[in-house]
């Protein structure tokens, strides 16, 4: 079982990396892109015997306590059976 | 319209960041996690008048040419209408 965790900066937090990518894209001609935000992506491989509820609970705890800085970031996740 | 781009290291490439997170998780007691890989996550805001095919073409080109280092990374993406 795999868990995919997506960590992004809160929308109220400036994202200079995303802004830089956006500027670069504009310079090389991608006018259709109106904004870029960069985040982090984690794939967790979970042990075989875990139920999907246990996985959900563990992943949510890990994402909240280890992978995310709750002051400036938020996360979503997806469990892949 | 939004595009979500997920960039990961190829599975043949070592991921010391993911390994460090995995070790940390083990130390604090998350024995159900058997491996961690870290990647990057980008959200692109696309202009309103773009068709979903144009979006797909642009995002694929951007992901391949700008967001990914094809020697060591690969990407997937998802268009959100």
XYZ file of C-alpha atoms in Angstrom:
162
model
C 0.000 0.000 0.000
C 1.244 3.460 -0.866
C 0.427 6.879 0.497
C 0.926 10.052 -1.512
C 1.278 13.221 0.563
C 1.187 16.667 -1.044
C 2.485 19.565 1.033
C 1.882 23.115 -0.166
C 2.468 26.550 1.242
C -0.696 28.132 2.601
C -2.162 30.500 0.032
C -1.414 33.445 2.323
C 2.312 32.618 2.269
C 4.546 34.067 -0.454
C 6.229 31.501 -2.699
C 9.398 32.985 -4.233
C 10.394 29.674 -5.859
C 7.054 29.414 -7.624
C 7.277 33.085 -8.598
C 10.721 32.522 -10.130
C 9.459 29.567 -12.152
C 6.481 31.637 -13.286
C 8.775 34.462 -14.449
C 10.993 31.996 -16.301
C 7.991 30.448 -18.041
C 6.749 33.884 -19.115
C 10.167 34.785 -20.493
C 10.337 31.671 -22.645
C 6.853 32.252 -23.985
C 4.330 30.283 -21.914
C 1.756 33.045 -21.645
C -1.040 30.643 -20.689
C 0.412 30.110 -17.223
C -0.915 32.692 -14.779
C 0.741 31.469 -11.628
C 2.951 28.738 -10.195
C 3.133 27.400 -6.651
C 5.753 24.907 -5.617
C 5.230 22.280 -2.972
C 6.605 18.959 -1.803
C 5.466 15.479 -2.641
C 6.127 12.356 -0.581
C 5.456 8.734 -1.381
C 5.295 6.462 1.679
C 5.472 2.710 1.200
C 3.359 1.083 3.894
C 3.745 -2.429 5.297
C 1.519 -5.094 3.797
C -0.658 -6.051 6.771
C -1.997 -2.571 7.442
C -5.710 -1.904 7.000
C -6.742 1.125 5.034
C -8.042 2.798 8.214
C -4.770 2.255 10.075
C -2.926 3.583 7.035
C -5.116 6.648 6.918
C -4.575 7.366 10.618
C -0.795 6.856 10.460
C -0.342 8.895 7.290
C -2.413 11.766 8.613
C -0.344 11.834 11.813
C 2.962 11.617 9.930
C 1.927 14.332 7.497
C 0.809 16.640 10.284
C 3.687 16.031 12.696
C 6.679 15.334 10.480
C 6.186 16.388 6.869
C 4.377 19.693 7.313
C 5.238 22.923 9.083
C 1.726 23.859 10.255
C 2.578 27.540 10.561
C 3.079 28.031 6.838
C 2.098 24.773 5.133
C -0.906 22.545 4.651
C -1.230 19.050 3.228
C -3.512 16.659 1.431
C -2.950 12.947 0.955
C -4.193 9.973 -1.002
C -3.954 6.285 -0.107
C -3.319 3.915 -3.004
C -4.495 0.387 -2.128
C -8.014 25.609 -14.916
C -5.258 24.143 -12.805
C -2.505 21.668 -13.570
C -0.851 19.566 -10.891
C 2.616 18.287 -11.772
C 4.365 15.637 -9.663
C 8.105 15.235 -10.166
C 9.873 12.259 -8.614
C 13.348 10.818 -8.767
C 13.566 7.785 -11.028
C 13.415 4.624 -8.963
C 17.024 3.817 -9.898
C 18.216 7.089 -8.314
C 19.097 7.186 -4.629
C 16.998 9.537 -2.500
C 18.947 10.584 0.622
C 16.241 13.036 1.710
C 13.584 10.350 1.620
C 15.951 7.961 3.398
C 16.528 10.506 6.163
C 12.795 10.983 6.647
C 12.328 7.213 6.705
C 15.002 6.837 9.400
C 13.423 9.613 11.447
C 9.997 7.976 11.200
C 11.412 4.653 12.329
C 13.134 6.265 15.296
C 9.925 7.884 16.504
C 8.019 4.625 16.159
C 6.276 4.510 12.775
C 7.179 0.905 11.971
C 4.450 0.598 9.319
C 6.389 2.819 6.910
C 8.775 0.757 4.795
C 10.140 3.476 2.578
C 9.876 7.165 1.763
C 10.623 8.951 -1.495
C 10.562 12.722 -1.736
C 9.589 14.616 -4.853
C 8.381 18.008 -5.973
C 4.875 19.184 -6.571
C 3.848 22.136 -8.746
C 0.469 23.770 -9.196
C 0.143 25.798 -12.400
C -2.760 28.198 -12.795
C -3.746 28.300 -16.439
C -5.501 31.146 -18.261
C -9.254 30.873 -18.629
C -9.669 30.551 -22.411
C -7.450 27.494 -22.793
C -8.980 24.229 -24.003
C -8.168 21.101 -22.099
C -6.092 19.814 -25.044
C -4.024 22.994 -25.228
C -3.551 22.799 -21.480
C -2.417 19.209 -21.686
C 0.102 20.000 -24.435
C 1.502 23.059 -22.657
C 1.753 21.375 -19.272
C 3.470 18.319 -20.701
C 6.008 20.545 -22.479
C 6.601 22.677 -19.374
C 6.972 19.624 -17.153
C 9.423 17.980 -19.529
C 11.505 21.035 -20.399
C 11.433 23.167 -17.269
C 10.283 21.320 -14.166
C 12.038 17.987 -14.630
C 15.663 16.970 -15.019
C 15.175 14.067 -17.428
C 18.454 12.423 -16.449
C 17.329 11.622 -12.925
C 13.646 12.577 -12.663
C 10.301 11.657 -14.149
C 6.908 13.336 -13.899
C 3.198 12.772 -13.948
C 0.513 15.433 -14.139
C -3.182 15.959 -13.704
C -5.383 18.686 -15.207
C -8.151 20.006 -12.995
C -10.927 21.586 -15.070
